[in-house]
Coordinates of C-alpha atoms in Angstrom, one line a residue:
Chain T
M1 CA 0.0 -0.1 -0.1
S2 CA 1.4 3.1 -1.0
T3 CA 1.6 6.3 1.1
D4 CA -0.9 8.1 -1.1
T5 CA -3.4 5.4 -0.6
T6 CA -2.9 5.4 3.2
H7 CA -3.3 9.2 3.0
R8 CA -6.3 8.9 1.1
S9 CA -8.0 6.3 3.3
T10 CA -7.2 8.5 6.3
T11 CA -8.7 11.6 5.0
H12 CA -11.7 10.2 3.0
G13 CA -12.3 6.7 4.7
P14 CA -14.3 6.1 7.8
D15 CA -13.5 8.8 10.3
T16 CA -12.5 6.7 13.5
H17 CA -13.2 10.1 15.4
R18 CA -16.3 11.3 13.9
N19 CA -18.1 13.6 16.5
G20 CA -15.3 13.1 18.9
V21 CA -16.4 9.3 19.4
D22 CA -13.4 6.9 18.9
T23 CA -15.5 4.5 17.1
A24 CA -12.5 2.0 16.6
T25 CA -12.1 1.7 20.3
L26 CA -15.8 1.8 20.6
F27 CA -16.3 -1.3 18.3
A28 CA -13.3 -3.0 20.0
T29 CA -14.9 -2.5 23.3
L30 CA -18.0 -4.1 21.9
D31 CA -16.0 -7.2 20.5
A32 CA -14.1 -7.3 23.8
V33 CA -17.5 -7.5 26.1
K34 CA -19.0 -9.9 23.6
A35 CA -16.0 -12.2 24.4
A36 CA -16.2 -11.6 28.2
P37 CA -19.6 -10.3 29.1
A38 CA -18.7 -10.3 32.9
A39 CA -16.4 -7.1 31.9
A40 CA -19.8 -5.2 31.6
R41 CA -20.7 -5.4 35.2
F42 CA -20.2 -2.1 36.8
Q43 CA -20.9 -0.4 40.1
F44 CA -21.2 3.2 40.3
R45 CA -21.2 5.2 43.5
A46 CA -21.8 8.7 45.1
H47 CA -20.8 9.6 48.7
N48 CA -22.9 12.3 50.1
T49 CA -22.2 14.5 53.2
W50 CA -24.8 16.6 54.8
Q51 CA -23.7 20.3 55.0
S52 CA -26.6 22.2 56.5
G53 CA -30.4 22.8 56.1
T54 CA -31.2 21.1 52.8
H55 CA -27.6 21.6 51.5
S56 CA -25.6 18.4 50.9
R57 CA -22.5 17.6 48.7
S58 CA -21.8 14.3 46.9
T59 CA -18.3 13.3 45.8
I60 CA -18.1 10.9 42.8
S61 CA -14.9 9.1 42.2
D62 CA -14.6 5.5 42.7
F63 CA -16.5 2.8 40.8
F64 CA -16.1 -0.7 39.7
G65 CA -16.0 -2.0 36.1
V66 CA -14.0 -4.3 33.8
G67 CA -13.3 -6.5 36.7
E68 CA -11.5 -4.1 39.0
E69 CA -11.9 -1.2 41.0
R70 CA -11.3 2.0 39.4
V71 CA -11.2 5.9 39.9
H72 CA -12.3 8.8 37.6
E73 CA -9.4 10.8 36.5
R74 CA -10.6 13.4 39.1
E75 CA -13.0 13.4 42.0
F76 CA -16.3 15.2 41.0
V77 CA -18.0 17.2 43.6
F78 CA -21.6 18.3 43.5
D79 CA -23.8 20.3 45.7
A80 CA -27.5 20.1 46.1
D81 CA -29.9 22.5 48.0
H82 CA -33.4 24.0 47.7
P83 CA -34.0 27.4 46.7
A84 CA -35.2 30.1 49.1
V85 CA -38.8 29.7 47.9
L86 CA -38.5 26.1 49.2
V87 CA -37.0 27.3 52.3
G88 CA -33.1 26.4 51.2
Q89 CA -30.4 28.5 50.7
D90 CA -29.9 27.9 47.0
R91 CA -26.3 26.6 47.4
G92 CA -26.8 24.0 44.4
P93 CA -29.8 22.8 42.2
T94 CA -32.5 20.8 43.8
P95 CA -32.0 17.0 43.7
V96 CA -35.1 16.7 41.3
E97 CA -33.1 18.9 38.9
M98 CA -30.2 16.7 38.8
L99 CA -32.3 14.0 37.2
L100 CA -33.3 16.1 34.4
H101 CA -29.6 16.7 33.8
A102 CA -28.7 13.2 34.1
L103 CA -31.4 12.2 31.6
A104 CA -30.2 14.7 29.0
A105 CA -26.7 13.8 29.4
C106 CA -27.3 9.9 28.9
L107 CA -29.7 10.5 25.8
T108 CA -27.1 13.2 24.4
A109 CA -24.1 10.7 24.9
G110 CA -26.1 7.9 23.2
I111 CA -26.9 10.0 20.3
A112 CA -23.3 10.9 19.7
N113 CA -22.1 7.3 20.0
I114 CA -24.8 5.9 17.6
A115 CA -24.4 8.8 15.2
S116 CA -20.7 8.0 15.0
A117 CA -21.4 4.1 14.6
R118 CA -23.7 5.1 11.6
G119 CA -21.5 7.4 10.0
V120 CA -23.4 10.5 10.6
T121 CA -21.5 13.7 11.6
L122 CA -23.5 15.8 14.1
T123 CA -23.1 19.5 14.1
S124 CA -25.4 20.4 17.2
V125 CA -27.3 18.5 19.7
R126 CA -29.3 20.6 22.2
S127 CA -32.1 19.7 24.6
T128 CA -34.4 21.0 27.2
V129 CA -35.8 18.7 29.7
T130 CA -38.7 19.8 31.9
G131 CA -40.3 18.0 35.0
D132 CA -43.7 19.0 36.4
I133 CA -44.2 18.3 40.1
D134 CA -46.8 19.2 42.5
L135 CA -45.0 19.6 45.9
N136 CA -48.3 19.0 47.7
G137 CA -47.0 15.3 47.6
I138 CA -43.8 16.0 49.4
L139 CA -45.4 18.3 51.8
G140 CA -47.8 15.7 52.8
L141 CA -50.9 18.0 51.9
Q142 CA -52.6 16.3 49.0
P143 CA -52.7 12.8 47.9
V144 CA -50.5 13.4 44.8
R145 CA -47.2 11.4 44.2
N146 CA -44.0 12.8 45.6
G147 CA -42.0 13.0 42.3
Y148 CA -42.6 14.3 38.9
S149 CA -46.0 13.8 37.3
G150 CA -44.3 13.9 33.8
V151 CA -40.9 14.7 32.2
G152 CA -40.5 16.2 28.7
V153 CA -37.4 16.2 26.7
R154 CA -37.1 18.3 23.4
F155 CA -34.1 17.8 21.4
V156 CA -33.0 20.1 18.5
V157 CA -30.6 18.0 16.4
E158 CA -28.4 18.9 13.4
G159 CA -26.2 16.8 11.3
D160 CA -25.4 15.7 7.7
A161 CA -28.1 13.0 7.2
P162 CA -31.7 13.1 6.2
E163 CA -34.3 13.9 9.1
D164 CA -35.7 10.4 9.3
V165 CA -32.0 9.1 10.0
L166 CA -31.5 11.6 12.8
R167 CA -34.7 11.0 14.3
G168 CA -33.8 7.2 14.1
I169 CA -30.4 7.9 16.1
V170 CA -32.5 9.8 18.8
E171 CA -35.0 6.9 19.0
Q172 CA -32.1 4.1 19.1
S173 CA -30.7 6.1 22.0
R174 CA -33.8 6.1 23.9
S175 CA -34.0 2.6 23.3
R176 CA -30.6 1.9 24.9
S177 CA -30.6 4.8 27.6
A178 CA -29.7 3.7 31.1
V179 CA -31.1 6.7 32.8
F180 CA -34.2 6.6 30.5
D181 CA -34.8 3.3 31.7
V182 CA -34.4 4.0 35.3
M183 CA -36.5 7.0 35.2
T184 CA -39.5 5.3 33.2
T185 CA -39.5 2.1 35.0
G186 CA -38.0 2.5 38.2
V187 CA -35.4 0.2 40.0
P188 CA -35.4 -1.5 43.5
V189 CA -33.8 1.1 46.1
D190 CA -32.7 -0.5 49.3
I191 CA -32.0 1.8 52.2
E192 CA -29.9 0.8 55.2
V193 CA -29.4 3.2 58.2
E194 CA -26.6 2.9 60.8
V195 CA -27.1 5.3 63.8
A196 CA -23.5 6.5 65.0
Chain A
M1 CA -43.2 40.6 77.8
S2 CA -39.7 41.6 79.6
T3 CA -36.4 41.5 77.7
D4 CA -35.4 38.6 79.9
T5 CA -38.3 36.6 78.9
T6 CA -37.5 37.3 75.4
H7 CA -34.2 36.3 75.9
R8 CA -35.1 33.0 77.7
S9 CA -37.5 32.4 75.0
T10 CA -34.9 32.7 72.3
T11 CA -32.1 30.5 74.2
H12 CA -34.2 27.9 75.5
G13 CA -37.4 27.9 73.3
P14 CA -37.9 26.0 70.2
D15 CA -34.6 26.6 68.0
T16 CA -36.1 28.1 64.5
H17 CA -32.7 27.2 62.9
R18 CA -32.1 24.0 64.1
N19 CA -29.7 21.9 61.7
G20 CA -29.6 25.1 59.7
V21 CA -33.4 24.7 58.7
D22 CA -35.6 27.9 59.3
T23 CA -38.5 25.8 60.6
A24 CA -40.4 28.9 61.3
T25 CA -40.5 29.6 57.7
L26 CA -40.8 25.8 56.7
F27 CA -44.1 25.8 58.8
A28 CA -45.1 29.1 57.4
T29 CA -44.7 27.6 53.7
L30 CA -46.8 24.6 54.6
D31 CA -49.7 26.9 55.9
A32 CA -49.4 29.1 52.9
V33 CA -49.5 26.0 50.6
K34 CA -52.4 24.5 52.4
A35 CA -54.2 27.9 51.8
A36 CA -53.3 28.0 48.2
P37 CA -52.5 24.5 46.8
A38 CA -51.6 25.8 43.3
A39 CA -48.4 27.5 44.6
A40 CA -47.0 23.9 45.0
R41 CA -47.0 23.4 41.3
F42 CA -43.4 23.4 40.3
Q43 CA -41.8 22.9 36.9
F44 CA -37.8 22.2 36.9
R45 CA -35.7 22.5 33.8
A46 CA -32.2 21.5 32.5
H47 CA -30.8 22.8 29.2
N48 CA -28.2 20.6 27.8
T49 CA -25.8 21.2 24.9
W50 CA -23.7 18.4 23.5
Q51 CA -19.9 19.2 23.5
S52 CA -18.1 16.3 21.9
G53 CA -18.1 12.3 22.0
T54 CA -20.3 11.4 25.2
H55 CA -19.4 14.8 26.8
S56 CA -22.3 17.1 27.4
R57 CA -23.2 20.2 29.6
S58 CA -26.3 21.0 31.2
T59 CA -27.3 24.4 32.8
I60 CA -30.0 24.7 35.5
S61 CA -31.3 28.0 36.2
D62 CA -34.9 28.8 35.3
F63 CA -37.9 27.2 36.9
F64 CA -41.5 27.8 37.7
G65 CA -43.1 27.7 41.1
V66 CA -45.5 29.4 43.5
G67 CA -47.2 31.0 40.5
E68 CA -44.3 32.6 38.9
E69 CA -41.1 32.1 36.7
R70 CA -38.2 32.1 38.7
V71 CA -34.5 31.6 38.6
H72 CA -31.9 30.3 41.0
E73 CA -29.6 32.8 42.6
R74 CA -26.9 31.6 40.2
E75 CA -26.8 29.6 36.9
F76 CA -25.7 25.9 37.9
V77 CA -23.4 24.1 35.2
F78 CA -22.7 20.6 35.2
D79 CA -20.8 18.3 32.8
A80 CA -21.2 14.7 32.1
D81 CA -19.3 12.1 30.1
H82 CA -18.0 8.6 30.0
P83 CA -14.8 7.4 31.5
A84 CA -12.0 6.1 29.4
V85 CA -12.9 2.5 30.0
L86 CA -16.3 3.5 28.5
V87 CA -14.7 5.2 25.5
G88 CA -15.3 8.7 26.9
Q89 CA -12.7 11.5 28.1
D90 CA -14.0 11.5 31.6
R91 CA -14.8 15.3 31.5
G92 CA -17.7 14.6 33.9
P93 CA -19.4 11.8 36.0
T94 CA -21.4 9.3 33.9
P95 CA -25.2 10.3 33.8
V96 CA -26.0 7.3 35.8
E97 CA -23.7 8.4 38.8
M98 CA -25.8 11.8 38.7
L99 CA -28.8 9.6 39.6
L100 CA -27.2 8.4 42.8
H101 CA -26.2 11.9 43.7
A102 CA -29.8 13.1 43.4
L103 CA -31.1 10.3 45.3
A104 CA -28.6 11.1 48.2
A105 CA -29.2 14.6 48.2
C106 CA -33.2 14.2 48.4
L107 CA -33.1 12.0 51.1
T108 CA -30.5 13.9 53.1
A109 CA -32.6 17.2 52.6
G110 CA -35.7 15.4 53.9
I111 CA -33.9 14.1 56.8
A112 CA -32.5 17.5 57.9
N113 CA -36.1 19.2 57.5
I114 CA -38.0 16.2 59.3
A115 CA -35.2 16.1 62.2
S116 CA -35.8 19.9 62.5
A117 CA -39.5 19.9 62.5
R118 CA -39.3 17.1 65.3
G119 CA -37.0 19.0 67.3
V120 CA -34.1 16.6 66.6
T121 CA -30.3 18.4 66.3
L122 CA -28.6 16.4 63.9
T123 CA -24.6 16.2 64.0
S124 CA -23.9 14.1 60.9
V125 CA -25.7 12.7 58.1
R126 CA -23.4 10.7 55.6
S127 CA -24.5 8.4 53.1
T128 CA -22.9 6.2 50.4
V129 CA -25.2 5.3 47.3
T130 CA -24.4 2.2 45.1
G131 CA -25.9 1.3 41.7
D132 CA -25.2 -2.0 39.9
I133 CA -25.4 -2.1 36.4
D134 CA -24.8 -4.8 33.6
L135 CA -23.7 -2.6 30.4
N136 CA -24.4 -5.6 28.3
G137 CA -27.9 -4.0 28.2
I138 CA -27.1 -0.6 26.8
L139 CA -24.4 -2.4 24.5
G140 CA -27.3 -4.6 23.1
L141 CA -25.4 -7.6 23.8
Q142 CA -27.4 -9.4 26.4
P143 CA -31.3 -9.4 27.3
V144 CA -30.8 -7.4 30.5
R145 CA -32.2 -4.1 31.4
N146 CA -30.4 -0.9 30.2
G147 CA -30.5 0.6 33.7
Y148 CA -29.5 -0.1 37.2
S149 CA -30.7 -3.6 38.4
G150 CA -30.4 -2.3 42.0
V151 CA -29.5 0.7 44.1
G152 CA -28.5 0.6 47.6
V153 CA -28.2 3.6 50.1
R154 CA -26.3 3.2 53.2
F155 CA -26.9 6.1 55.8
V156 CA -24.8 6.9 58.9
V157 CA -26.8 9.3 61.1
E158 CA -26.0 11.0 64.3
G159 CA -28.0 13.4 66.4
D160 CA -29.2 14.2 69.8
A161 CA -32.2 11.4 69.9
P162 CA -32.5 7.8 70.3
E163 CA -32.0 5.4 67.5
D164 CA -35.5 4.6 66.7
V165 CA -36.2 8.4 66.4
L166 CA -33.5 9.0 64.0
R167 CA -34.4 5.8 62.0
G168 CA -37.8 7.2 62.1
I169 CA -36.5 10.5 60.6
V170 CA -35.1 8.7 57.8
E171 CA -38.1 6.6 57.0
Q172 CA -40.4 9.6 56.9
S173 CA -37.9 11.2 54.5
R174 CA -37.9 8.1 52.3
S175 CA -41.7 8.1 52.2
R176 CA -41.7 11.8 51.1
S177 CA -38.7 11.8 48.8
A178 CA -39.3 13.1 45.1
V179 CA -36.2 11.4 43.7
F180 CA -36.9 8.2 45.7
D181 CA -40.4 7.9 44.1
V182 CA -39.2 8.7 40.5
M183 CA -36.4 6.0 40.9
T184 CA -38.4 3.3 42.4
T185 CA -41.8 4.0 40.6
G186 CA -40.7 5.7 37.2
V187 CA -42.4 8.6 35.7
P188 CA -43.8 9.1 32.0
V189 CA -41.1 10.7 29.7
D190 CA -42.0 12.1 26.5
I191 CA -39.3 12.8 23.9
E192 CA -39.8 15.2 20.9
V193 CA -37.3 15.9 18.4
E194 CA -36.9 18.6 15.9
V195 CA -34.3 18.4 13.2
A196 CA -32.6 21.8 12.4

């Protein structure tokens, strides 16, 4: 193979970093997990410490995956609080707002991965996620649920593919989204309490 | 009422800022919502923009509540990404980790509010939230769910009350937690797509 051919292949062949996604590594990872399915068992963790009032702080760093304990490249620190109108100090977003961020981020990461795998170059993916909630539930004042009654996601997607292809990418992301699954279906949550 | 009495009342009467919670305002808010239930209808929002690869960024600022459009005291900005082992650049925690933070923060805010309402002074509330997930689901390789198979919360709580009282506070927080409700029961999520 001549240098010219190699060069042509690099510039005009499949872009292995389309959309900033390393598709070669993505496909290699899929093959590796196919060969060793236990590698896909992960445990994620958040460590939270109450600060004052409704303000608490979580650190996210350690997790388990691909057979061993791992850490993120840096420790991520997040605050949460209630705004003044909900008798907090507004030192962070409310916990329910973090759910909306998680949903948008999960769907968007999927869109980028799937677009790349399908050879589509994205130019913009924006979304607004809204969650409607009647706080009479958590206040114990009316027989309504504690959580959101409904969540809406509105995506605006731009890329070098026809509309139906771009819509198909969003749909495939939805059908494989971990956060969408948890938020629409629920997950068993076990709470243990130790009194110090 | 003499100054002495006022002083005694302040130092020995109900502490309206126990645990950093303004319980007087908390109870006043409850009364106000009892009188005007529609005030409790809120809409929270996150606005997300894809950055590159699996990296996206959300801003959280505007929301609706107590009858009008509002903004947080500052705009909160959050990144999300996948770690290198999941073919990302680790520029933020994974979206599923944000769910764990949201759950810890919601339960902890409730614990502080409820403890204060019950006259219990907390000295420490710490928690670790874990989520187990088999990524064979989102990778489409095995017929397992996309999301967490189970979530565990372990609280260590310290305060000036007997163990059963402290446990009762955690239990009451669980029974009134918006994030616990959404994560255990699920919520309808509607996705709209506009192709730009």
